[in-house]
Amino acid sequence: MSIQIFGLPVSRGVAIGRAVLIASGRVDVPHHFVDPARVDEEIARLTEARDTVAVEFDALKRDLPSDVPAELAALLDVHQMLLQDEALIGAAGDWIRERHYNAEWALSAQLEVLARQFDEMEDAYLRERKADLEQVVERLLRVLGRGVGLPAMQPHARDFGGDEPLVLVASDISPADMLTFKRSVFTGFVTDVGGKTSHTAIVARSMDIPAVVGARQASGLIRQDDCIIIDGDAGLVIVDPSPIVLEEYRFRQRQSELERSRLARLRHTPAVTLDGERIELLANIEMPEDAPVALEAGSAGVGLFRSEFLFMGRGIDLPDEEEQYGAYRRAVEGMNGLPVTIRTVDIGADKPLEGMTQSELRHESVLNPALGLRAIRWSLSEPSMFRRQLRALFRAAAHGPVKILIPMLGSAHEIRQTLEQVALVQRQLSESGKPIGKVQLGAMIEVPAAALTLPIFLKHFDFLSIGTNDLIQYTLAIDRADEAVAHLYDPWHPAVLNLVYQTIQQANAAGRGVSVCGEMAGDPAFTELLLAMGLRSFSMHPTQVAAVKQRVLRADTRRLAGAVDIVLASDEPEKAWAEAQVAGGAPALSPARLASVA
Ligand code: PEP
Ligand code: MG
């Protein structure tokens, strides 16, 4: 039977494929693909784990004290039986052989299949055996966790012996895990939790594949291998679609591919408005390897390199100065002389590190991580770590234009501390004689306190970058990663628009560069409004550059400017903006212009 599940649309387009389920509650299990050449080794890991658990059960049974109830021995027999059942280990082996899952993933996938069969049993006694099965699998996972896993690989469809697209379904996916799936076989994502600007959603968008988050029950309702459609525009997931629905979505898929290739033609068209204003369209990246994608999209540089992704998902093995220098240098060289803005680590909130330092442990324990030891606050609490990153950045600047961006500053005190560390690093580096480059220093404006005390920031920084994702979160007190309040997360809120407008205006008046690097910059629905506010620099996922450029090419900033006051004074800015657009009429395009925009 076909079912529909609604969530939040976070990455556009249509994906159709077979579900690969990472079950709820088992997200701590490592999920990766093994190299096809090492499938037998991975199956051997699984069978060795089974043998080890079998020995453990034997020992437990042998050593049972004589006064324990007889049921306990019987229970151990049940566990032994479940352990030896081919429906568990044999079938998990099939997941490894056919899908190249690592052993832990294969086991949890098979547990999911069997657990559903137990749930559907009529007999209450048998139904309760599900808990026993879970205990057996837990033991196996513990044994597997003691050993060393085989190295992970990035899979390609051909490794699965077929071209069938796969769609990942999970209760939650951490941003770090999401990144490991980058350039993998998955053609779509669905998660039960998450908001539109959670970092998991942001990474999904940067991958340019359809995704729906906050789909509450999805991982409970969808089964391994179900055929599903992800409608990333509507935030809809369709499980087991009828042939008619499937055909309709295949048609839409083809349409959006056509639209993409049409937009791709704008790649080399300069981003200039109808009235001749040159607009800078920059790219947001997560890894140095994204630089070619940013270039390919026709961006004018990198406006936000989220350096924290170099630090995440690697336990206590954090990158040292040399590794960071190498990574930043690769990004800089990859951009062929175009400017690269690298943000110092913004860990915390939904981008935690895996318990490493005392302060990190403190961070884990706070109740409101988004308000805790995050971003620059964390860097200032770990000054040697912060200086290591700054050194790597100054050294990378010897290879091309680098701008350093500091996240989440909120007070003059933090600004002073930051500038002291920067000055110290510059002194150290010039004494060491290592080649360094000149850098511009910028601040993110993403906390209302910063937006409301802008003159302090303008005094100390060369440029500003408005982080609308957090600015909305902190202005409206809405957790950006919580789907329960996602309907209240509103970029059109007058408070947000006023802060963005004031920041752009004051920076422009002071002659400082100002950009927007939050998701608003890449959303074509906001392009004209931001232009009208005076913004001339936008930073977004490379995949969005062409769509935003299309809006820029059709915009006339002289005609747009007049509507800003009306919108800012309105208690329904979205409506007021739409009405002002209709009243002003769409700007006319000359035939030559039409040809370049079409
Ligand atoms: C922002 O907050 O808008 C931003 C760009 O930073 P991040 O999304 O990484 O918090
Ligand atoms: Mg932010």
Coordinates of C-alpha atoms and ligand atoms in Angstrom, one line a residue:
M1 CA 0.0 0.0 0.0
S2 CA 1.3 3.4 -0.9
I3 CA 1.8 5.9 1.9
Q4 CA 2.7 9.6 2.1
I5 CA 4.9 11.1 4.8
F6 CA 5.2 14.8 5.1
G7 CA 8.3 16.7 6.3
L8 CA 10.3 19.8 5.6
P9 CA 11.6 20.4 2.1
V10 CA 15.3 21.2 2.4
S11 CA 16.9 20.3 -0.9
R12 CA 15.0 20.6 -4.1
G13 CA 14.3 18.0 -6.8
V14 CA 12.9 14.5 -7.1
A15 CA 14.7 11.3 -6.1
I16 CA 13.3 7.9 -6.8
G17 CA 15.1 4.8 -5.4
R18 CA 15.3 1.9 -2.9
A19 CA 15.4 2.8 0.8
V20 CA 18.6 2.2 2.7
L21 CA 17.6 2.4 6.3
I22 CA 19.7 3.5 9.2
A23 CA 17.4 2.6 12.0
S24 CA 16.3 4.8 14.8
G25 CA 18.2 4.3 18.1
R26 CA 21.1 2.7 16.3
V27 CA 22.7 5.8 15.0
D28 CA 25.8 5.1 17.0
V29 CA 26.6 2.1 14.9
P30 CA 29.3 2.9 12.4
H31 CA 27.9 3.0 8.8
H32 CA 30.2 2.7 5.9
F33 CA 30.7 0.7 2.8
V34 CA 33.5 -1.8 2.5
D35 CA 35.6 -2.2 -0.6
P36 CA 34.1 -4.9 -2.8
A37 CA 37.5 -6.7 -2.7
R38 CA 37.2 -7.0 1.1
V39 CA 33.7 -8.3 1.4
D40 CA 34.8 -11.8 2.4
E41 CA 37.0 -10.3 5.2
E42 CA 34.0 -8.3 6.5
I43 CA 31.8 -11.4 6.5
A44 CA 34.6 -13.2 8.4
R45 CA 34.5 -10.4 11.0
L46 CA 30.8 -11.1 11.4
T47 CA 31.1 -14.8 11.8
E48 CA 34.1 -14.5 14.2
A49 CA 31.9 -12.1 16.3
R50 CA 29.2 -14.7 16.3
D51 CA 31.7 -17.4 17.4
T52 CA 33.0 -15.1 20.2
V53 CA 29.5 -14.4 21.5
A54 CA 28.7 -18.1 21.3
V55 CA 31.7 -18.8 23.6
E56 CA 30.5 -16.1 25.9
F57 CA 27.0 -17.6 26.1
D58 CA 28.5 -21.1 26.9
A59 CA 30.7 -19.6 29.6
L60 CA 27.7 -17.7 31.1
K61 CA 25.6 -20.9 31.1
R62 CA 28.4 -23.0 32.6
D63 CA 29.0 -20.5 35.4
L64 CA 25.3 -19.9 36.3
P65 CA 24.9 -20.1 40.1
S66 CA 22.8 -23.1 41.1
D67 CA 20.2 -20.9 42.9
V68 CA 19.2 -18.9 39.8
P69 CA 15.7 -19.6 38.3
A70 CA 15.7 -22.3 35.6
E71 CA 14.2 -19.8 33.2
L72 CA 17.5 -18.0 33.0
A73 CA 19.3 -21.1 31.5
A74 CA 16.4 -21.5 29.1
L75 CA 16.7 -17.8 28.1
L76 CA 20.4 -18.3 27.4
D77 CA 19.4 -21.3 25.2
V78 CA 17.0 -19.0 23.3
H79 CA 19.8 -16.4 22.8
Q80 CA 22.1 -19.2 21.6
M81 CA 19.5 -20.3 19.1
L82 CA 18.8 -16.8 17.8
L83 CA 22.6 -16.2 17.5
Q84 CA 23.0 -19.3 15.3
D85 CA 19.9 -18.6 13.2
E86 CA 20.7 -18.1 9.6
A87 CA 18.0 -15.4 9.5
L88 CA 20.4 -13.2 11.5
I89 CA 24.0 -13.8 10.6
G90 CA 23.4 -15.4 7.2
A91 CA 21.1 -12.6 6.1
A92 CA 23.4 -9.9 7.5
G93 CA 26.1 -11.6 5.4
D94 CA 23.9 -11.0 2.4
W95 CA 23.7 -7.2 3.2
I96 CA 27.5 -7.2 3.2
R97 CA 27.8 -9.2 0.0
E98 CA 25.1 -7.4 -2.0
R99 CA 25.2 -3.9 -0.6
H100 CA 28.8 -3.8 0.8
Y101 CA 27.6 -2.6 4.2
N102 CA 30.1 -2.9 7.0
A103 CA 29.3 -5.7 9.5
E104 CA 27.7 -3.4 12.1
W105 CA 25.5 -1.8 9.6
A106 CA 24.5 -5.1 8.1
L107 CA 23.6 -6.5 11.5
S108 CA 21.5 -3.5 12.4
A109 CA 19.7 -3.5 9.0
Q110 CA 18.9 -7.2 9.5
L111 CA 17.8 -6.6 13.1
E112 CA 15.3 -4.0 11.7
V113 CA 13.9 -6.6 9.2
L114 CA 13.5 -9.3 11.9
A115 CA 12.2 -6.9 14.5
R116 CA 9.3 -6.0 12.2
Q117 CA 8.5 -9.7 11.7
F118 CA 8.4 -10.1 15.4
D119 CA 6.1 -7.1 15.8
E120 CA 3.7 -8.6 13.4
M121 CA 3.4 -11.9 15.2
E122 CA 0.0 -12.8 16.7
D123 CA 1.5 -14.8 19.6
A124 CA 2.4 -12.4 22.5
Y125 CA 5.1 -14.8 23.8
L126 CA 6.8 -14.8 20.4
R127 CA 6.4 -11.1 20.0
E128 CA 8.3 -10.5 23.1
R129 CA 11.3 -12.5 21.7
K130 CA 12.2 -9.3 19.9
A131 CA 13.8 -8.0 23.0
D132 CA 16.0 -11.1 23.1
L133 CA 17.0 -10.6 19.5
E134 CA 18.0 -7.0 20.3
Q135 CA 20.1 -8.2 23.2
V136 CA 21.9 -10.7 21.0
V137 CA 22.6 -8.1 18.4
E138 CA 23.9 -5.7 21.0
R139 CA 26.4 -8.3 22.2
L140 CA 27.5 -8.9 18.6
L141 CA 27.9 -5.2 18.1
R142 CA 30.0 -4.9 21.2
V143 CA 32.3 -7.7 20.1
L144 CA 32.6 -6.1 16.7
G145 CA 33.4 -2.7 18.3
R146 CA 36.4 -4.2 20.1
G147 CA 38.0 -5.2 16.8
V148 CA 39.3 -3.0 14.0
G149 CA 36.9 -2.4 11.1
L150 CA 37.9 -2.5 7.5
P151 CA 38.6 0.9 5.9
A152 CA 35.6 2.8 4.6
M153 CA 35.2 3.6 1.0
Q154 CA 33.1 6.0 -1.0
P155 CA 30.8 3.7 -3.0
H156 CA 29.7 3.9 -6.5
A157 CA 26.5 2.5 -8.0
R158 CA 28.5 0.0 -10.0
D159 CA 29.8 -1.5 -6.7
F160 CA 26.3 -2.8 -6.0
G161 CA 26.2 -4.7 -9.2
G162 CA 23.5 -2.5 -10.5
D163 CA 22.5 1.0 -11.3
E164 CA 19.4 1.2 -9.0
P165 CA 19.4 4.5 -7.2
L166 CA 19.6 4.3 -3.4
V167 CA 17.9 6.7 -0.9
L168 CA 19.1 7.0 2.7
V169 CA 16.5 7.0 5.4
A170 CA 17.5 7.6 9.0
S171 CA 16.2 8.9 12.3
D172 CA 18.9 11.5 12.2
I173 CA 22.2 11.9 10.4
S174 CA 25.0 14.0 11.9
P175 CA 26.5 16.7 9.7
A176 CA 29.8 14.7 9.9
D177 CA 28.2 11.5 8.7
M178 CA 26.4 13.5 6.0
L179 CA 29.7 14.7 4.8
T180 CA 31.0 11.1 4.5
F181 CA 28.1 10.4 2.2
K182 CA 29.0 13.3 0.0
R183 CA 29.7 12.1 -3.5
S184 CA 28.4 8.6 -2.6
V185 CA 25.7 6.6 -4.2
F186 CA 22.8 8.1 -2.4
T187 CA 20.4 10.1 -4.6
G188 CA 18.3 11.4 -1.8
F189 CA 17.9 11.7 2.0
V190 CA 15.0 11.5 4.5
T191 CA 15.4 12.0 8.2
D192 CA 12.9 12.0 11.1
V193 CA 14.3 15.0 12.8
G194 CA 15.9 18.3 11.8
G195 CA 15.0 21.8 10.7
K196 CA 15.5 23.6 7.4
T197 CA 18.8 25.2 8.3
S198 CA 20.2 22.4 10.5
H199 CA 23.7 21.7 9.4
T200 CA 22.6 18.2 8.1
A201 CA 20.1 20.0 5.8
I202 CA 22.8 22.4 4.7
V203 CA 25.2 19.6 3.7
A204 CA 22.3 17.8 1.9
R205 CA 21.6 21.0 0.0
S206 CA 25.3 21.5 -0.8
M207 CA 25.2 18.0 -2.3
D208 CA 22.3 19.1 -4.5
I209 CA 20.3 16.0 -4.0
P210 CA 16.7 16.0 -2.9
A211 CA 16.1 15.8 0.8
V212 CA 13.3 15.9 3.3
V213 CA 14.0 16.4 7.1
G214 CA 11.6 16.4 10.0
A215 CA 9.6 13.6 8.5
R216 CA 8.8 12.4 12.0
Q217 CA 7.9 8.8 11.5
A218 CA 9.8 8.1 8.3
S219 CA 12.4 5.7 9.6
G220 CA 9.6 3.8 11.5
L221 CA 7.3 3.5 8.5
I222 CA 9.8 2.9 5.7
R223 CA 11.4 -0.6 5.4
Q224 CA 14.7 -1.7 3.9
D225 CA 14.5 -1.8 0.1
D226 CA 11.1 -0.1 -0.1
C227 CA 10.7 1.9 -3.3
I228 CA 10.4 5.5 -2.3
I229 CA 10.0 8.9 -4.0
I230 CA 11.4 12.0 -2.3
D231 CA 9.8 15.2 -3.4
G232 CA 12.3 17.8 -2.2
D233 CA 10.2 20.7 -3.3
A234 CA 7.1 19.8 -1.4
G235 CA 8.8 18.0 1.6
L236 CA 6.9 14.8 0.7
V237 CA 8.0 11.2 0.8
I238 CA 5.9 8.6 -1.0
V239 CA 6.4 5.0 -0.1
D240 CA 5.5 2.2 -2.6
P241 CA 4.1 4.6 -5.2
S242 CA 1.5 3.5 -7.7
P243 CA 2.7 3.2 -11.3
I244 CA 0.9 6.4 -12.3
V245 CA 2.5 8.4 -9.5
L246 CA 5.9 6.9 -10.3
E247 CA 5.5 7.9 -13.9
E248 CA 4.4 11.5 -12.9
Y249 CA 7.5 11.9 -10.8
R250 CA 9.8 10.4 -13.5
F251 CA 8.4 13.1 -15.7
R252 CA 9.1 15.8 -13.1
Q253 CA 12.6 14.4 -12.7
R254 CA 13.3 14.9 -16.4
Q255 CA 11.8 18.4 -16.3
S256 CA 14.1 19.5 -13.4
E257 CA 17.1 18.0 -15.2
L258 CA 16.3 20.1 -18.2
E259 CA 15.9 23.2 -16.0
R260 CA 19.3 22.6 -14.5
S261 CA 21.0 22.3 -17.8
R262 CA 19.3 25.5 -18.9
L263 CA 20.5 27.3 -15.9
A264 CA 24.0 25.9 -16.3
R265 CA 24.3 28.0 -19.5
L266 CA 24.5 31.1 -17.3
R267 CA 27.8 29.9 -15.8
H268 CA 30.0 32.4 -17.6
T269 CA 27.5 35.2 -17.7
P270 CA 28.6 38.1 -15.5
A271 CA 26.2 38.7 -12.6
V272 CA 25.2 42.3 -13.5
T273 CA 21.7 43.8 -12.9
L274 CA 19.7 45.5 -15.6
D275 CA 20.9 48.9 -14.2
G276 CA 24.5 47.8 -14.4
E277 CA 25.2 46.9 -10.8
R278 CA 27.9 44.2 -10.5
I279 CA 26.9 41.5 -8.0
E280 CA 29.4 39.2 -6.3
L281 CA 28.2 35.6 -6.2
L282 CA 30.4 33.5 -3.9
A283 CA 30.3 29.8 -2.9
N284 CA 29.9 28.2 0.5
I285 CA 32.1 25.0 0.8
E286 CA 32.8 22.4 3.5
M287 CA 36.0 20.8 2.2
P288 CA 39.0 21.9 0.0
E289 CA 37.8 19.3 -2.5
D290 CA 34.7 21.4 -3.0
A291 CA 36.8 24.1 -4.7
P292 CA 36.4 22.7 -8.2
V293 CA 32.6 22.5 -7.8
A294 CA 32.6 26.2 -6.7
L295 CA 34.6 27.1 -9.8
E296 CA 32.5 25.0 -12.1
A297 CA 29.4 26.8 -10.8
G298 CA 30.8 30.1 -11.9
S299 CA 31.2 31.6 -8.4
A300 CA 33.6 34.5 -8.0
G301 CA 35.3 33.0 -5.0
V302 CA 34.6 31.3 -1.7
G303 CA 32.5 33.4 0.7
L304 CA 32.4 30.8 3.4
F305 CA 34.6 27.7 4.0
R306 CA 33.2 26.0 7.1
S307 CA 36.5 24.8 8.4
E308 CA 34.9 22.9 11.3
F309 CA 34.2 20.0 8.9
L310 CA 37.9 19.3 8.9
F311 CA 37.6 18.7 12.7
M312 CA 34.5 16.7 12.9
G313 CA 33.9 12.9 12.8
R314 CA 37.5 12.0 13.7
G315 CA 37.3 11.6 17.5
I316 CA 40.3 13.0 19.3
D317 CA 42.5 13.0 16.2
L318 CA 42.1 16.7 15.4
P319 CA 44.1 18.3 12.5
D320 CA 47.4 19.8 13.5
E321 CA 48.8 23.0 12.0
E322 CA 50.5 21.2 9.1
E323 CA 47.3 19.3 8.1
Q324 CA 45.2 22.4 8.3
Y325 CA 47.8 24.4 6.3
G326 CA 47.7 21.7 3.7
A327 CA 43.9 21.8 3.5
Y328 CA 43.5 25.6 3.4
R329 CA 46.3 25.8 0.8
R330 CA 44.5 23.2 -1.4
A331 CA 41.3 25.3 -1.2
V332 CA 43.2 28.5 -2.0
E333 CA 45.1 26.9 -4.9
G334 CA 42.0 25.2 -6.1
M335 CA 40.3 28.5 -6.5
N336 CA 42.9 29.8 -9.0
G337 CA 43.5 33.2 -7.5
L338 CA 39.9 34.0 -6.5
P339 CA 39.4 35.0 -2.9
V340 CA 38.7 32.4 -0.3
T341 CA 37.0 33.3 3.0
I342 CA 37.8 30.7 5.6
R343 CA 35.8 30.7 8.8
T344 CA 37.6 29.7 12.0
V345 CA 36.0 26.6 13.6
D346 CA 32.4 26.9 14.4
I347 CA 31.9 23.7 16.4
G348 CA 29.2 23.2 19.0
A349 CA 25.4 23.1 18.8
D350 CA 24.5 20.6 16.0
K351 CA 28.2 20.3 15.0
P352 CA 29.8 18.7 18.1
L353 CA 33.3 17.3 18.3
E354 CA 33.5 13.8 19.9
G355 CA 34.5 14.5 23.6
M356 CA 38.1 15.6 23.4
T357 CA 39.0 18.3 25.8
Q358 CA 37.7 19.4 29.2
S359 CA 35.9 22.3 27.6
E360 CA 34.4 20.1 25.0
L361 CA 33.1 17.8 27.8
R362 CA 31.7 20.9 29.5
H363 CA 30.1 21.8 26.2
E364 CA 28.4 18.4 25.9
S365 CA 26.8 18.9 29.3
V366 CA 25.1 22.2 28.7
L367 CA 21.3 22.1 28.2
N368 CA 21.2 24.6 25.4
P369 CA 24.2 23.8 23.2
A370 CA 23.4 26.5 20.7
L371 CA 23.8 29.0 23.5
G372 CA 26.8 27.3 25.0
L373 CA 30.5 27.1 24.3
R374 CA 30.2 27.4 20.5
A375 CA 32.3 28.8 17.7
I376 CA 34.7 31.7 18.7
R377 CA 33.7 31.1 22.4
W378 CA 35.2 27.6 22.1
S379 CA 38.2 28.8 20.2
L380 CA 39.0 31.4 22.8
S381 CA 38.6 28.8 25.5
E382 CA 41.3 26.7 23.7
P383 CA 43.7 29.4 22.7
S384 CA 46.5 27.1 21.6
M385 CA 44.1 25.3 19.3
F386 CA 42.9 28.7 18.0
R387 CA 46.4 30.0 17.3
R388 CA 47.2 26.7 15.5
Q389 CA 44.4 27.4 13.1
L390 CA 45.3 31.1 12.7
R391 CA 48.9 30.1 11.9
A392 CA 47.7 27.6 9.3
L393 CA 45.5 30.3 7.8
F394 CA 48.1 33.0 7.6
R395 CA 50.5 30.5 6.0
A396 CA 47.9 29.4 3.4
A397 CA 47.5 33.1 2.5
A398 CA 51.0 33.0 1.0
H399 CA 49.4 31.0 -1.8
G400 CA 46.5 33.2 -2.8
P401 CA 44.0 35.7 -1.4
V402 CA 42.6 34.6 2.0
K403 CA 40.1 36.3 4.2
I404 CA 39.6 35.0 7.8
L405 CA 36.1 35.1 9.2
I406 CA 35.3 34.8 12.9
P407 CA 32.0 33.2 13.8
M408 CA 29.5 34.2 16.5
L409 CA 31.2 37.2 18.0
G410 CA 28.9 39.0 20.3
S411 CA 30.8 41.5 22.4
A412 CA 33.7 44.0 22.4
H413 CA 35.4 41.8 24.9
E414 CA 35.4 38.8 22.6
I415 CA 36.6 41.0 19.7
R416 CA 39.5 42.3 21.8
Q417 CA 40.5 38.7 22.8
T418 CA 40.3 37.6 19.2
L419 CA 42.4 40.4 17.9
E420 CA 45.0 39.7 20.6
Q421 CA 45.3 36.1 19.4
V422 CA 45.6 37.3 15.8
A423 CA 48.3 39.8 16.7
L424 CA 50.2 37.2 18.7
V425 CA 50.1 34.7 15.8
Q426 CA 51.3 37.4 13.3
R427 CA 54.3 38.1 15.6
Q428 CA 55.1 34.5 16.1
L429 CA 55.0 33.9 12.4
S430 CA 57.1 36.8 11.4
E431 CA 59.7 35.8 14.0
S432 CA 59.7 32.2 12.6
G433 CA 60.4 33.6 9.1
K434 CA 57.8 31.3 7.5
P435 CA 56.1 32.8 4.5
I436 CA 52.7 34.3 5.2
G437 CA 50.2 36.3 3.2
K438 CA 48.3 39.4 4.0
V439 CA 44.7 38.6 5.1
Q440 CA 41.6 40.6 5.7
L441 CA 39.8 39.9 8.9
G442 CA 36.0 39.7 9.0
A443 CA 33.3 39.1 11.6
M444 CA 30.1 37.1 11.2
I445 CA 27.0 39.0 12.2
E446 CA 24.8 36.2 13.4
V447 CA 23.9 37.2 17.0
P448 CA 21.5 40.1 17.5
A449 CA 23.9 41.6 20.0
A450 CA 26.4 42.0 17.1
A451 CA 23.9 43.5 14.7
L452 CA 22.8 46.0 17.3
T453 CA 26.3 47.1 18.2
L454 CA 27.6 47.3 14.6
P455 CA 29.9 50.3 15.0
I456 CA 32.2 48.3 17.3
F457 CA 32.5 45.7 14.6
L458 CA 33.0 48.2 11.8
K459 CA 35.8 49.7 13.8
H460 CA 37.8 46.5 14.1
F461 CA 37.0 44.4 11.1
D462 CA 37.7 44.7 7.4
F463 CA 34.5 43.1 6.3
L464 CA 31.3 41.5 7.7
S465 CA 29.3 38.4 6.7
I466 CA 25.7 38.1 7.9
G467 CA 24.9 34.5 9.0
T468 CA 21.2 34.6 8.6
N469 CA 20.8 31.0 9.7
D470 CA 21.9 31.8 13.2
L471 CA 20.7 35.4 13.2
I472 CA 17.1 34.0 12.7
Q473 CA 17.6 31.3 15.3
Y474 CA 18.9 33.8 18.0
T475 CA 16.6 36.7 17.1
L476 CA 13.4 34.5 17.2
A477 CA 14.6 32.1 19.9
I478 CA 13.8 29.2 17.5
D479 CA 16.2 26.2 17.5
R480 CA 17.1 25.9 13.8
A481 CA 17.5 22.1 14.1
D482 CA 14.2 21.4 15.8
E483 CA 11.5 20.3 13.5
A484 CA 8.9 20.9 16.2
V485 CA 9.3 24.6 15.9
A486 CA 10.4 24.7 12.3
H487 CA 7.1 26.5 11.3
L488 CA 8.2 29.4 13.5
Y489 CA 11.6 29.7 11.9
D490 CA 10.8 32.7 9.7
P491 CA 13.3 34.6 7.6
W492 CA 10.5 37.0 6.7
H493 CA 10.1 38.1 10.3
P494 CA 10.3 41.9 10.5
A495 CA 12.8 41.7 13.3
V496 CA 15.1 39.6 11.2
L497 CA 14.7 41.8 8.1
N498 CA 15.4 44.9 10.1
L499 CA 18.6 43.5 11.5
V500 CA 19.8 42.4 8.1
Y501 CA 18.9 45.7 6.5
Q502 CA 20.6 47.8 9.3
T503 CA 23.7 45.7 9.0
I504 CA 24.0 46.1 5.2
Q505 CA 23.2 49.8 5.4
Q506 CA 25.8 50.6 8.1
A507 CA 28.5 48.5 6.5
N508 CA 27.9 50.2 3.1
A509 CA 28.0 53.6 4.8
A510 CA 31.3 52.8 6.5
G511 CA 32.7 51.5 3.2
R512 CA 33.2 48.0 4.5
G513 CA 32.5 44.9 2.5
V514 CA 29.3 43.1 3.6
S515 CA 28.0 39.7 2.4
V516 CA 25.2 37.4 3.4
C517 CA 26.4 33.7 3.7
G518 CA 23.4 32.1 5.4
E519 CA 20.8 30.2 3.5
M520 CA 18.8 33.3 2.6
A521 CA 21.6 34.3 0.2
G522 CA 21.1 31.1 -1.9
D523 CA 17.3 31.3 -1.9
P524 CA 16.1 33.1 -5.1
A525 CA 13.0 34.2 -3.2
F526 CA 15.2 36.7 -1.3
T527 CA 17.5 37.8 -4.1
E528 CA 15.6 41.0 -5.1
L529 CA 14.9 41.9 -1.5
L530 CA 18.5 41.7 -0.5
L531 CA 19.5 43.7 -3.6
A532 CA 16.9 46.3 -2.7
M533 CA 18.5 46.5 0.8
G534 CA 21.8 47.3 -0.8
L535 CA 23.5 43.9 -0.7
R536 CA 26.0 43.4 -3.4
S537 CA 27.7 40.2 -2.3
F538 CA 26.0 36.8 -1.8
S539 CA 27.5 33.5 -0.6
M540 CA 25.7 30.3 -1.2
H541 CA 25.9 26.6 -2.1
P542 CA 27.6 26.3 -5.5
T543 CA 24.4 24.6 -6.8
Q544 CA 22.4 27.8 -6.1
V545 CA 24.7 30.2 -8.0
A546 CA 22.9 29.9 -11.4
A547 CA 19.4 30.3 -10.0
V548 CA 20.4 33.4 -8.0
K549 CA 22.3 34.8 -11.0
Q550 CA 19.1 34.4 -13.1
R551 CA 17.3 36.7 -10.6
V552 CA 20.2 39.2 -10.5
L553 CA 20.2 39.4 -14.3
R554 CA 16.4 40.3 -14.3
A555 CA 16.7 42.8 -11.4
D556 CA 16.7 46.6 -11.6
T557 CA 18.0 47.8 -8.2
R558 CA 16.7 51.4 -8.9
R559 CA 13.1 50.0 -9.2
L560 CA 13.5 47.7 -6.2
A561 CA 14.9 50.1 -3.7
G562 CA 11.6 52.0 -3.1
A563 CA 9.8 48.9 -1.8
V564 CA 12.2 48.3 1.1
D565 CA 10.7 50.9 3.5
I566 CA 7.2 49.5 3.0
V567 CA 8.3 45.9 3.6
L568 CA 10.3 46.8 6.7
A569 CA 7.4 48.7 8.2
S570 CA 4.9 46.0 7.5
D571 CA 3.8 43.3 9.9
E572 CA 3.5 41.0 7.0
P573 CA 6.6 41.7 5.0
E574 CA 6.4 38.7 2.7
K575 CA 2.9 39.8 1.5
A576 CA 4.0 43.5 1.3
W577 CA 7.0 42.5 -0.8
A578 CA 4.9 40.4 -3.2
E579 CA 2.4 43.3 -3.5
A580 CA 5.1 45.9 -4.1
Q581 CA 6.6 43.6 -6.8
V582 CA 3.2 43.3 -8.6
A583 CA 2.6 47.1 -8.3
G584 CA 6.0 47.9 -9.6
G585 CA 5.6 45.4 -12.5
A586 CA 8.3 43.1 -13.7
P587 CA 11.2 44.9 -15.2
A588 CA 11.3 44.8 -19.0
L589 CA 14.1 42.7 -20.6
S590 CA 15.7 43.8 -23.9
P591 CA 15.7 41.1 -26.6
A592 CA 19.5 40.7 -26.2
R593 CA 19.2 40.4 -22.5
L594 CA 16.3 37.9 -22.8
A595 CA 18.5 35.7 -24.9
S596 CA 21.3 35.6 -22.3
V597 CA 18.9 35.0 -19.4
A598 CA 16.7 32.4 -21.1
Ligands
PEP1 C1 24.8 31.2 9.5 O1 24.6 31.0 10.7 O2 24.0 31.8 8.7 C2 26.0 30.6 8.8 C3 26.3 30.8 7.6 O3 26.7 29.7 9.6 P1 26.3 28.3 9.9 O4 25.1 27.9 9.1 O5 27.5 27.4 9.7 O6 26.0 28.3 11.4
MG2 MG 26.2 30.4 12.0

